[in-house]
Amino acid sequence: MNKQQLISTLADKAGLAKVDALRLVDALEQTIREQAQQGNEVAFASIGRFKVRTSAARTGRNPKTGESLAIPARRKVVFLPGKALKDSLN
């Protein structure tokens, strides 16, 4: 499902105009992005949570030359599905 399909589905299920559903999705995206930038977790009880993790610095290898190179530590966003979502799949 892409963003436009999500907007249409939300509009239908919530009885919203598509423009209002678009504003809702855009606000949700912006809020999750802002919270991630601050290192905060965003949790939806029945769906899961978005969490910021820091990967450790490590040594990698250039696949073309075989040369070793340093890969710096970095922050990344991970999604951890909630129990209700996992249970609904099986």
PDB file of C-alpha atoms in Angstrom:
ATOM      1  CA  MET A   1       0.000   0.000   0.000  1.00  0.00           C
ATOM      2  CA  ASN A   2       1.438   3.365  -0.967  1.00  0.00           C
ATOM      3  CA  LYS A   3       0.719   6.763   0.587  1.00  0.00           C
ATOM      4  CA  GLN A   4      -2.169   7.626  -1.749  1.00  0.00           C
ATOM      5  CA  GLN A   5      -3.835   4.272  -1.113  1.00  0.00           C
ATOM      6  CA  LEU A   6      -3.416   4.789   2.640  1.00  0.00           C
ATOM      7  CA  ILE A   7      -5.007   8.235   2.398  1.00  0.00           C
ATOM      8  CA  SER A   8      -7.970   6.859   0.435  1.00  0.00           C
ATOM      9  CA  THR A   9      -8.461   3.994   2.891  1.00  0.00           C
ATOM     10  CA  LEU A  10      -8.261   6.291   5.924  1.00  0.00           C
ATOM     11  CA  ALA A  11     -10.708   8.722   4.341  1.00  0.00           C
ATOM     12  CA  ASP A  12     -13.197   5.915   3.657  1.00  0.00           C
ATOM     13  CA  LYS A  13     -12.888   4.204   7.048  1.00  0.00           C
ATOM     14  CA  ALA A  14     -12.915   7.398   9.136  1.00  0.00           C
ATOM     15  CA  GLY A  15     -15.463   9.276   7.046  1.00  0.00           C
ATOM     16  CA  LEU A  16     -12.973  12.037   6.241  1.00  0.00           C
ATOM     17  CA  ALA A  17     -12.418  14.091   3.141  1.00  0.00           C
ATOM     18  CA  LYS A  18      -9.261  12.981   1.329  1.00  0.00           C
ATOM     19  CA  VAL A  19      -7.662  16.370   1.980  1.00  0.00           C
ATOM     20  CA  ASP A  20      -8.180  15.875   5.736  1.00  0.00           C
ATOM     21  CA  ALA A  21      -6.769  12.345   5.576  1.00  0.00           C
ATOM     22  CA  LEU A  22      -3.753  13.745   3.682  1.00  0.00           C
ATOM     23  CA  ARG A  23      -3.193  16.338   6.416  1.00  0.00           C
ATOM     24  CA  LEU A  24      -3.428  13.602   9.039  1.00  0.00           C
ATOM     25  CA  VAL A  25      -0.877  11.363   7.304  1.00  0.00           C
ATOM     26  CA  ASP A  26       1.483  14.300   6.688  1.00  0.00           C
ATOM     27  CA  ALA A  27       1.232  15.369  10.343  1.00  0.00           C
ATOM     28  CA  LEU A  28       1.897  11.795  11.492  1.00  0.00           C
ATOM     29  CA  GLU A  29       4.967  11.524   9.238  1.00  0.00           C
ATOM     30  CA  GLN A  30       6.296  14.865  10.465  1.00  0.00           C
ATOM     31  CA  THR A  31       5.725  13.986  14.124  1.00  0.00           C
ATOM     32  CA  ILE A  32       7.480  10.617  13.831  1.00  0.00           C
ATOM     33  CA  ARG A  33      10.393  12.268  11.989  1.00  0.00           C
ATOM     34  CA  GLU A  34      10.743  15.030  14.613  1.00  0.00           C
ATOM     35  CA  GLN A  35      10.600  12.571  17.505  1.00  0.00           C
ATOM     36  CA  ALA A  36      13.198  10.326  15.842  1.00  0.00           C
ATOM     37  CA  GLN A  37      15.522  13.298  15.326  1.00  0.00           C
ATOM     38  CA  GLN A  38      15.279  13.975  19.066  1.00  0.00           C
ATOM     39  CA  GLY A  39      15.997  10.312  19.846  1.00  0.00           C
ATOM     40  CA  ASN A  40      12.494   9.635  21.169  1.00  0.00           C
ATOM     41  CA  GLU A  41      10.398   6.525  20.662  1.00  0.00           C
ATOM     42  CA  VAL A  42       6.918   6.664  19.092  1.00  0.00           C
ATOM     43  CA  ALA A  43       4.666   3.793  20.159  1.00  0.00           C
ATOM     44  CA  PHE A  44       1.270   2.616  18.957  1.00  0.00           C
ATOM     45  CA  ALA A  45       0.006   0.045  21.454  1.00  0.00           C
ATOM     46  CA  SER A  46      -1.605  -2.340  18.954  1.00  0.00           C
ATOM     47  CA  ILE A  47       0.788  -1.797  16.040  1.00  0.00           C
ATOM     48  CA  GLY A  48       4.327  -1.364  17.293  1.00  0.00           C
ATOM     49  CA  ARG A  49       6.923   1.303  17.885  1.00  0.00           C
ATOM     50  CA  PHE A  50       9.456   3.364  16.021  1.00  0.00           C
ATOM     51  CA  LYS A  51      12.722   3.527  17.914  1.00  0.00           C
ATOM     52  CA  VAL A  52      16.110   5.146  17.290  1.00  0.00           C
ATOM     53  CA  ARG A  53      19.126   2.889  17.649  1.00  0.00           C
ATOM     54  CA  THR A  54      22.808   3.614  17.250  1.00  0.00           C
ATOM     55  CA  SER A  55      24.864   1.158  15.263  1.00  0.00           C
ATOM     56  CA  ALA A  56      28.434   0.726  16.463  1.00  0.00           C
ATOM     57  CA  ALA A  57      31.410   1.840  14.421  1.00  0.00           C
ATOM     58  CA  ARG A  58      32.943  -1.063  12.557  1.00  0.00           C
ATOM     59  CA  THR A  59      35.458  -2.021   9.941  1.00  0.00           C
ATOM     60  CA  GLY A  60      34.140  -2.818   6.493  1.00  0.00           C
ATOM     61  CA  ARG A  61      35.674  -3.851   3.220  1.00  0.00           C
ATOM     62  CA  ASN A  62      35.391  -2.291  -0.220  1.00  0.00           C
ATOM     63  CA  PRO A  63      33.970  -5.106  -2.397  1.00  0.00           C
ATOM     64  CA  LYS A  64      35.822  -3.929  -5.521  1.00  0.00           C
ATOM     65  CA  THR A  65      39.291  -3.420  -4.068  1.00  0.00           C
ATOM     66  CA  GLY A  66      39.195  -5.479  -0.888  1.00  0.00           C
ATOM     67  CA  GLU A  67      40.539  -2.454   0.981  1.00  0.00           C
ATOM     68  CA  SER A  68      39.534  -2.107   4.650  1.00  0.00           C
ATOM     69  CA  LEU A  69      37.640   1.012   5.609  1.00  0.00           C
ATOM     70  CA  ALA A  70      36.166   2.469   8.766  1.00  0.00           C
ATOM     71  CA  ILE A  71      32.376   2.672   8.902  1.00  0.00           C
ATOM     72  CA  PRO A  72      31.365   5.258  11.513  1.00  0.00           C
ATOM     73  CA  ALA A  73      28.651   4.778  14.123  1.00  0.00           C
ATOM     74  CA  ARG A  74      25.274   6.108  13.021  1.00  0.00           C
ATOM     75  CA  ARG A  75      21.732   6.491  14.225  1.00  0.00           C
ATOM     76  CA  LYS A  76      18.960   4.616  12.470  1.00  0.00           C
ATOM     77  CA  VAL A  77      15.224   4.212  12.907  1.00  0.00           C
ATOM     78  CA  VAL A  78      13.859   0.723  13.438  1.00  0.00           C
ATOM     79  CA  PHE A  79      10.259  -0.452  13.636  1.00  0.00           C
ATOM     80  CA  LEU A  80       9.472  -3.080  16.243  1.00  0.00           C
ATOM     81  CA  PRO A  81       6.085  -4.699  15.590  1.00  0.00           C
ATOM     82  CA  GLY A  82       3.789  -5.074  18.592  1.00  0.00           C
ATOM     83  CA  LYS A  83       2.422  -8.359  19.885  1.00  0.00           C
ATOM     84  CA  ALA A  84      -1.105  -7.666  18.600  1.00  0.00           C
ATOM     85  CA  LEU A  85       0.190  -7.059  15.069  1.00  0.00           C
ATOM     86  CA  LYS A  86       2.384 -10.172  15.141  1.00  0.00           C
ATOM     87  CA  ASP A  87      -0.457 -12.288  16.512  1.00  0.00           C
ATOM     88  CA  SER A  88      -2.850 -11.038  13.819  1.00  0.00           C
ATOM     89  CA  LEU A  89      -0.559 -12.429  11.120  1.00  0.00           C
ATOM     90  CA  ASN A  90      -0.772 -16.035  12.313  1.00  0.00           C
TER      91      ASN A  90
END
